PDB file of C-alpha atoms in Angstrom:
ATOM      1  CA  MET B   1      -4.690   0.742  21.047  1.00 90.00           C
ATOM      2  CA  LYS B   2      -4.822   3.196  18.111  1.00 97.00           C
ATOM      3  CA  THR B   3      -4.314   1.546  14.766  1.00 98.00           C
ATOM      4  CA  ALA B   4      -3.205   3.000  11.422  1.00 98.00           C
ATOM      5  CA  LEU B   5      -2.660   1.878   7.879  1.00 98.00           C
ATOM      6  CA  LEU B   6      -0.295   2.891   5.076  1.00 98.00           C
ATOM      7  CA  LEU B   7      -2.867   3.468   2.370  1.00 98.00           C
ATOM      8  CA  SER B   8      -1.686   3.727  -1.181  1.00 97.00           C
ATOM      9  CA  GLY B   9      -5.087   3.526  -2.779  1.00 96.00           C
ATOM     10  CA  GLY B  10      -4.094   0.271  -4.542  1.00 96.00           C
ATOM     11  CA  MET B  11      -6.104  -2.922  -4.368  1.00 97.00           C
ATOM     12  CA  ASP B  12      -4.103  -4.393  -1.452  1.00 97.00           C
ATOM     13  CA  SER B  13      -4.094  -1.484   0.931  1.00 98.00           C
ATOM     14  CA  LEU B  14      -7.725  -0.664  -0.018  1.00 97.00           C
ATOM     15  CA  ALA B  15      -8.835  -4.191   0.865  1.00 97.00           C
ATOM     16  CA  LEU B  16      -6.905  -4.076   4.093  1.00 98.00           C
ATOM     17  CA  ALA B  17      -8.649  -0.735   4.942  1.00 98.00           C
ATOM     18  CA  TRP B  18     -12.044  -2.451   4.473  1.00 98.00           C
ATOM     19  CA  TRP B  19     -10.964  -5.644   6.404  1.00 98.00           C
ATOM     20  CA  LYS B  20      -9.292  -4.005   9.417  1.00 97.00           C
ATOM     21  CA  LYS B  21     -11.058  -0.579   9.614  1.00 97.00           C
ATOM     22  CA  PRO B  22      -7.992   1.272  11.028  1.00 98.00           C
ATOM     23  CA  ASP B  23      -8.488   4.399  13.143  1.00 98.00           C
ATOM     24  CA  ILE B  24      -6.217   6.434  10.922  1.00 98.00           C
ATOM     25  CA  ALA B  25      -4.823   6.029   7.366  1.00 98.00           C
ATOM     26  CA  PHE B  26      -1.796   7.746   5.880  1.00 98.00           C
ATOM     27  CA  THR B  27      -1.163   8.301   2.126  1.00 98.00           C
ATOM     28  CA  VAL B  28       2.243   9.554   1.112  1.00 98.00           C
ATOM     29  CA  ASP B  29       3.026  11.658  -1.954  1.00 98.00           C
ATOM     30  CA  TYR B  30       6.799  10.896  -2.083  1.00 97.00           C
ATOM     31  CA  GLY B  31       7.211  11.963  -5.685  1.00 96.00           C
ATOM     32  CA  GLN B  32       5.704   8.875  -7.400  1.00 97.00           C
ATOM     33  CA  MET B  33       4.220   9.342 -10.860  1.00 96.00           C
ATOM     34  CA  ALA B  34       0.726   8.288  -9.782  1.00 97.00           C
ATOM     35  CA  ALA B  35       0.480  10.312  -6.520  1.00 97.00           C
ATOM     36  CA  GLU B  36      -2.545  12.339  -7.155  1.00 97.00           C
ATOM     37  CA  ALA B  37      -4.674   9.368  -8.331  1.00 97.00           C
ATOM     38  CA  GLU B  38      -3.465   7.421  -5.212  1.00 97.00           C
ATOM     39  CA  ILE B  39      -4.470  10.262  -2.963  1.00 98.00           C
ATOM     40  CA  ALA B  40      -7.886  10.529  -4.713  1.00 97.00           C
ATOM     41  CA  ALA B  41      -8.464   6.829  -4.272  1.00 97.00           C
ATOM     42  CA  SER B  42      -7.408   6.822  -0.655  1.00 98.00           C
ATOM     43  CA  THR B  43      -9.518   9.893   0.212  1.00 98.00           C
ATOM     44  CA  GLN B  44     -12.655   8.226  -1.225  1.00 96.00           C
ATOM     45  CA  VAL B  45     -11.982   4.954   0.688  1.00 96.00           C
ATOM     46  CA  CYS B  46     -11.453   6.798   3.982  1.00 98.00           C
ATOM     47  CA  LYS B  47     -14.532   8.936   3.387  1.00 97.00           C
ATOM     48  CA  THR B  48     -16.642   5.732   2.686  1.00 96.00           C
ATOM     49  CA  LEU B  49     -15.389   4.012   5.800  1.00 97.00           C
ATOM     50  CA  GLY B  50     -15.146   7.039   8.160  1.00 98.00           C
ATOM     51  CA  ILE B  51     -11.375   6.725   8.594  1.00 98.00           C
ATOM     52  CA  GLU B  52      -9.305   9.802   9.676  1.00 98.00           C
ATOM     53  CA  HIS B  53      -7.008  10.409   6.728  1.00 98.00           C
ATOM     54  CA  HIS B  54      -3.662  12.239   6.546  1.00 98.00           C
ATOM     55  CA  VAL B  55      -1.707  12.997   3.380  1.00 98.00           C
ATOM     56  CA  LEU B  56       1.960  13.550   3.699  1.00 98.00           C
ATOM     57  CA  ARG B  57       3.963  15.218   0.867  1.00 98.00           C
ATOM     58  CA  ILE B  58       7.639  14.699   0.841  1.00 97.00           C
ATOM     59  CA  ASP B  59       9.239  14.878  -2.722  1.00 96.00           C
ATOM     60  CA  CYS B  60      11.725  11.957  -2.880  1.00 95.00           C
ATOM     61  CA  ARG B  61      11.678  11.589  -6.741  1.00 95.00           C
ATOM     62  CA  THR B  62      15.368  12.316  -7.121  1.00 94.00           C
ATOM     63  CA  LEU B  63      16.003   9.168  -4.931  1.00 93.00           C
ATOM     64  CA  GLY B  64      13.697   6.961  -7.006  1.00 92.00           C
ATOM     65  CA  SER B  65      14.204   4.455  -9.793  1.00 91.00           C
ATOM     66  CA  GLY B  66      12.153   2.948 -12.545  1.00 91.00           C
ATOM     67  CA  ASP B  67       8.458   3.229 -13.370  1.00 92.00           C
ATOM     68  CA  MET B  68       7.225   4.882 -10.199  1.00 94.00           C
ATOM     69  CA  ALA B  69       9.853   7.634 -10.310  1.00 93.00           C
ATOM     70  CA  GLY B  70       9.677   8.018 -14.167  1.00 92.00           C
ATOM     71  CA  ALA B  71      13.321   7.291 -14.350  1.00 92.00           C
ATOM     72  CA  LYS B  72      15.817   4.765 -15.620  1.00 90.00           C
ATOM     73  CA  GLU B  73      15.912   1.537 -13.743  1.00 88.00           C
ATOM     74  CA  ASP B  74      18.679   1.171 -11.192  1.00 87.00           C
ATOM     75  CA  ALA B  75      21.284  -1.447 -11.998  1.00 88.00           C
ATOM     76  CA  LEU B  76      20.167  -3.415  -8.939  1.00 88.00           C
ATOM     77  CA  ALA B  77      16.539  -3.408  -9.802  1.00 86.00           C
ATOM     78  CA  PRO B  78      14.807  -6.849  -9.824  1.00 86.00           C
ATOM     79  CA  ALA B  79      11.816  -5.406 -11.601  1.00 87.00           C
ATOM     80  CA  SER B  80      10.792  -2.187 -13.373  1.00 87.00           C
ATOM     81  CA  ASP B  81       8.784  -0.892 -10.499  1.00 85.00           C
ATOM     82  CA  TRP B  82      11.628  -1.106  -7.885  1.00 88.00           C
ATOM     83  CA  TRP B  83      12.410   1.917  -5.982  1.00 90.00           C
ATOM     84  CA  PRO B  84      15.345   1.478  -3.437  1.00 92.00           C
ATOM     85  CA  TYR B  85      14.323   1.219   0.187  1.00 94.00           C
ATOM     86  CA  ARG B  86      10.765   2.442  -0.638  1.00 95.00           C
ATOM     87  CA  ASN B  87       8.821   0.564   2.096  1.00 96.00           C
ATOM     88  CA  GLN B  88      11.413   1.512   4.606  1.00 97.00           C
ATOM     89  CA  LEU B  89      11.222   5.167   3.536  1.00 97.00           C
ATOM     90  CA  LEU B  90       7.389   5.128   3.645  1.00 98.00           C
ATOM     91  CA  LEU B  91       7.076   3.476   6.972  1.00 98.00           C
ATOM     92  CA  THR B  92       9.697   5.785   8.517  1.00 97.00           C
ATOM     93  CA  LEU B  93       7.898   8.902   7.214  1.00 97.00           C
ATOM     94  CA  VAL B  94       4.495   7.629   8.350  1.00 98.00           C
ATOM     95  CA  ALA B  95       5.758   6.571  11.745  1.00 98.00           C
ATOM     96  CA  MET B  96       7.144  10.101  12.291  1.00 97.00           C
ATOM     97  CA  LYS B  97       3.581  11.433  12.036  1.00 98.00           C
ATOM     98  CA  ALA B  98       1.828   8.519  13.557  1.00 98.00           C
ATOM     99  CA  VAL B  99       3.865   8.561  16.735  1.00 97.00           C
ATOM    100  CA  ALA B 100       2.515  12.068  17.402  1.00 97.00           C
ATOM    101  CA  LEU B 101      -0.948  10.836  17.105  1.00 98.00           C
ATOM    102  CA  GLY B 102      -0.620   8.000  19.521  1.00 97.00           C
ATOM    103  CA  VAL B 103      -0.535   5.217  17.114  1.00 98.00           C
ATOM    104  CA  LYS B 104       0.730   1.876  18.312  1.00 97.00           C
ATOM    105  CA  GLN B 105      -0.005  -0.486  15.442  1.00 98.00           C
ATOM    106  CA  LEU B 106       0.795   0.408  11.908  1.00 98.00           C
ATOM    107  CA  TRP B 107      -0.426  -1.965   9.146  1.00 98.00           C
ATOM    108  CA  ILE B 108       1.090  -2.253   5.684  1.00 98.00           C
ATOM    109  CA  GLY B 109      -0.720  -3.837   2.746  1.00 97.00           C
ATOM    110  CA  THR B 110       2.041  -6.265   1.780  1.00 97.00           C
ATOM    111  CA  VAL B 111       0.707  -9.473   0.090  1.00 97.00           C
ATOM    112  CA  LYS B 112       2.478 -12.761  -0.782  1.00 97.00           C
ATOM    113  CA  ALA B 113       3.513 -11.628  -4.370  1.00 94.00           C
ATOM    114  CA  ASP B 114       5.517  -8.741  -2.872  1.00 94.00           C
ATOM    115  CA  GLY B 115       8.049 -11.175  -1.596  1.00 92.00           C
ATOM    116  CA  THR B 116       9.933 -10.671  -4.965  1.00 88.00           C
ATOM    117  CA  HIS B 117      11.247  -7.590  -3.261  1.00 89.00           C
ATOM    118  CA  ARG B 118      13.177  -7.769  -0.015  1.00 93.00           C
ATOM    119  CA  ASP B 119      10.993  -5.085   1.592  1.00 95.00           C
ATOM    120  CA  GLY B 120       7.889  -7.244   0.844  1.00 95.00           C
ATOM    121  CA  THR B 121       9.169 -10.288   2.912  1.00 97.00           C
ATOM    122  CA  PRO B 122       8.137 -11.367   6.432  1.00 98.00           C
ATOM    123  CA  GLU B 123      11.674 -10.908   7.381  1.00 98.00           C
ATOM    124  CA  PHE B 124      11.660  -7.232   6.460  1.00 98.00           C
ATOM    125  CA  VAL B 125       8.352  -6.590   8.287  1.00 98.00           C
ATOM    126  CA  ASP B 126       9.879  -8.270  11.390  1.00 98.00           C
ATOM    127  CA  LEU B 127      12.960  -6.217  11.122  1.00 98.00           C
ATOM    128  CA  ILE B 128      11.393  -2.859  10.538  1.00 98.00           C
ATOM    129  CA  SER B 129       8.850  -3.558  13.300  1.00 98.00           C
ATOM    130  CA  LYS B 130      11.625  -4.249  15.815  1.00 98.00           C
ATOM    131  CA  LEU B 131      13.453  -1.143  14.742  1.00 97.00           C
ATOM    132  CA  LEU B 132      10.417   1.195  15.283  1.00 96.00           C
ATOM    133  CA  ALA B 133       9.234  -0.603  18.413  1.00 96.00           C
ATOM    134  CA  TYR B 134      12.717  -0.054  19.901  1.00 96.00           C
ATOM    135  CA  GLN B 135      12.442   3.752  19.390  1.00 95.00           C
ATOM    136  CA  GLU B 136      10.299   6.322  21.185  1.00 92.00           C
ATOM    137  CA  GLY B 137       6.603   5.559  20.777  1.00 94.00           C
ATOM    138  CA  GLY B 138       7.016   1.759  20.464  1.00 95.00           C
ATOM    139  CA  ILE B 139       5.149   1.519  17.153  1.00 97.00           C
ATOM    140  CA  GLN B 140       4.785  -1.929  15.801  1.00 98.00           C
ATOM    141  CA  ILE B 141       4.491  -2.943  12.124  1.00 98.00           C
ATOM    142  CA  SER B 142       2.489  -5.816  10.755  1.00 98.00           C
ATOM    143  CA  ALA B 143       1.278  -7.051   7.417  1.00 98.00           C
ATOM    144  CA  PRO B 144      -1.946  -9.004   8.047  1.00 98.00           C
ATOM    145  CA  ALA B 145      -2.149 -10.162   4.369  1.00 98.00           C
ATOM    146  CA  ILE B 146       1.482 -11.119   3.749  1.00 98.00           C
ATOM    147  CA  THR B 147       0.517 -14.781   3.380  1.00 98.00           C
ATOM    148  CA  LEU B 148      -2.370 -14.101   1.027  1.00 98.00           C
ATOM    149  CA  SER B 149      -2.591 -13.305  -2.692  1.00 96.00           C
ATOM    150  CA  THR B 150      -4.480 -10.155  -3.694  1.00 97.00           C
ATOM    151  CA  SER B 151      -7.555 -12.134  -4.728  1.00 96.00           C
ATOM    152  CA  GLU B 152      -7.516 -14.137  -1.447  1.00 96.00           C
ATOM    153  CA  LEU B 153      -7.271 -10.836   0.523  1.00 97.00           C
ATOM    154  CA  ILE B 154     -10.179  -9.399  -1.311  1.00 96.00           C
ATOM    155  CA  ARG B 155     -12.254 -12.439  -0.815  1.00 95.00           C
ATOM    156  CA  GLU B 156     -11.258 -12.655   2.872  1.00 96.00           C
ATOM    157  CA  ALA B 157     -12.150  -8.999   3.386  1.00 96.00           C
ATOM    158  CA  LYS B 158     -15.287  -9.249   1.388  1.00 95.00           C
ATOM    159  CA  VAL B 159     -14.616  -5.936  -0.302  1.00 95.00           C
ATOM    160  CA  PRO B 160     -17.605  -4.785  -2.370  1.00 93.00           C
ATOM    161  CA  ARG B 161     -17.013  -4.206  -6.181  1.00 89.00           C
ATOM    162  CA  SER B 162     -18.164  -0.581  -5.673  1.00 91.00           C
ATOM    163  CA  LEU B 163     -15.258   0.102  -3.369  1.00 93.00           C
ATOM    164  CA  LEU B 164     -12.695  -1.889  -5.221  1.00 93.00           C
ATOM    165  CA  ALA B 165     -13.454   0.152  -8.403  1.00 92.00           C
ATOM    166  CA  TRP B 166     -11.693   3.120  -6.661  1.00 94.00           C
ATOM    167  CA  ALA B 167      -8.329   1.249  -6.520  1.00 96.00           C
ATOM    168  CA  HIS B 168      -5.472   2.869  -8.515  1.00 96.00           C
ATOM    169  CA  SER B 169      -2.689   0.433  -9.264  1.00 94.00           C
ATOM    170  CA  CYS B 170      -0.808   2.141 -12.179  1.00 95.00           C
ATOM    171  CA  HIS B 171       2.825   2.860 -11.466  1.00 95.00           C
ATOM    172  CA  LYS B 172       3.390   5.202 -14.203  1.00 95.00           C
ATOM    173  CA  ALA B 173       0.603   7.786 -14.352  1.00 96.00           C
ATOM    174  CA  ASN B 174      -2.495   9.176 -12.752  1.00 97.00           C
ATOM    175  CA  VAL B 175      -4.573   7.678 -15.528  1.00 96.00           C
ATOM    176  CA  ALA B 176      -3.919   3.898 -15.829  1.00 95.00           C
ATOM    177  CA  CYS B 177      -1.471   3.195 -18.626  1.00 95.00           C
ATOM    178  CA  GLY B 178      -2.652  -0.406 -19.007  1.00 94.00           C
ATOM    179  CA  GLN B 179       0.928  -1.617 -19.575  1.00 92.00           C
ATOM    180  CA  CYS B 180       2.817  -1.534 -16.330  1.00 94.00           C
ATOM    181  CA  ARG B 181       3.195  -4.186 -13.621  1.00 92.00           C
ATOM    182  CA  GLY B 182       0.606  -2.463 -11.569  1.00 94.00           C
ATOM    183  CA  CYS B 183      -1.988  -2.302 -14.316  1.00 95.00           C
ATOM    184  CA  ASN B 184      -1.244  -5.912 -15.324  1.00 94.00           C
ATOM    185  CA  LYS B 185      -1.931  -7.102 -11.694  1.00 93.00           C
ATOM    186  CA  TYR B 186      -5.127  -4.939 -11.563  1.00 92.00           C
ATOM    187  CA  ILE B 187      -6.469  -6.663 -14.648  1.00 93.00           C
ATOM    188  CA  GLU B 188      -5.424 -10.174 -13.526  1.00 93.00           C
ATOM    189  CA  VAL B 189      -7.033  -9.861 -10.161  1.00 94.00           C
ATOM    190  CA  TYR B 190     -10.275  -8.655 -11.576  1.00 91.00           C
ATOM    191  CA  ARG B 191     -10.306 -11.670 -13.962  1.00 92.00           C
ATOM    192  CA  GLU B 192      -9.766 -13.968 -11.006  1.00 91.00           C
ATOM    193  CA  LEU B 193     -12.490 -12.329  -8.985  1.00 89.00           C
ATOM    194  CA  ASP B 194     -14.984 -11.960 -11.905  1.00 82.00           C
ATOM    195  CA  HIS B 195     -17.215 -14.829 -10.738  1.00 58.00           C
ATOM    196  CA  ASP B 196     -16.770 -14.234  -6.998  1.00 58.00           C
ATOM    197  CA  LEU B 197     -17.617 -10.578  -6.425  1.00 46.00           C
ATOM    198  CA  ASP B 198     -21.188  -9.460  -6.185  1.00 48.00           C
ATOM    199  CA  ALA B 199     -21.659  -7.107  -9.142  1.00 44.00           C
ATOM    200  CA  THR B 200     -24.478  -5.353  -7.426  1.00 38.00           C
ATOM    201  CA  ALA B 201     -22.556  -4.636  -4.192  1.00 45.00           C
TER     202      ALA B 201
END
């Protein structure tokens, strides 16, 4: 069964790439502010692991909200990095390419903390998987790390520090701003892992 991963280049999807070693990875430039850095990080990870890498470019910035789109937050936004229907959008776009490549299993790097958004919950993953599996190609979606924190995922996957250093988590720019929720998470995770990761790896 051919497997694939939605690879953003952030810590979660990077760790999942190392852990699960998918056949194919997809990175989407959908108009997010940090697209080029995410693509660079994902490209390096795929090169290191020997994963077939596809970059999809579909500009949806006019549909975005908040930090990732460089726009004002929508009134419904539960957090500054909320982009309406983002995971649904990305999984649909990737599935459109993946089905032509014979992919049957598509992984998404959702972790426990993502449950603050509806599209980061187990219920969402189950629903979107049923929807795509119902359609031609029968692709199934799963989130192997959805019960884990980012630190737990990295420990479980045994990601070397040299690879983790490529992760780009900033929501606002191609160079880390150090102030957004993505950057804050990156810093916090490194602090948690500081005594666990092999600095020489």
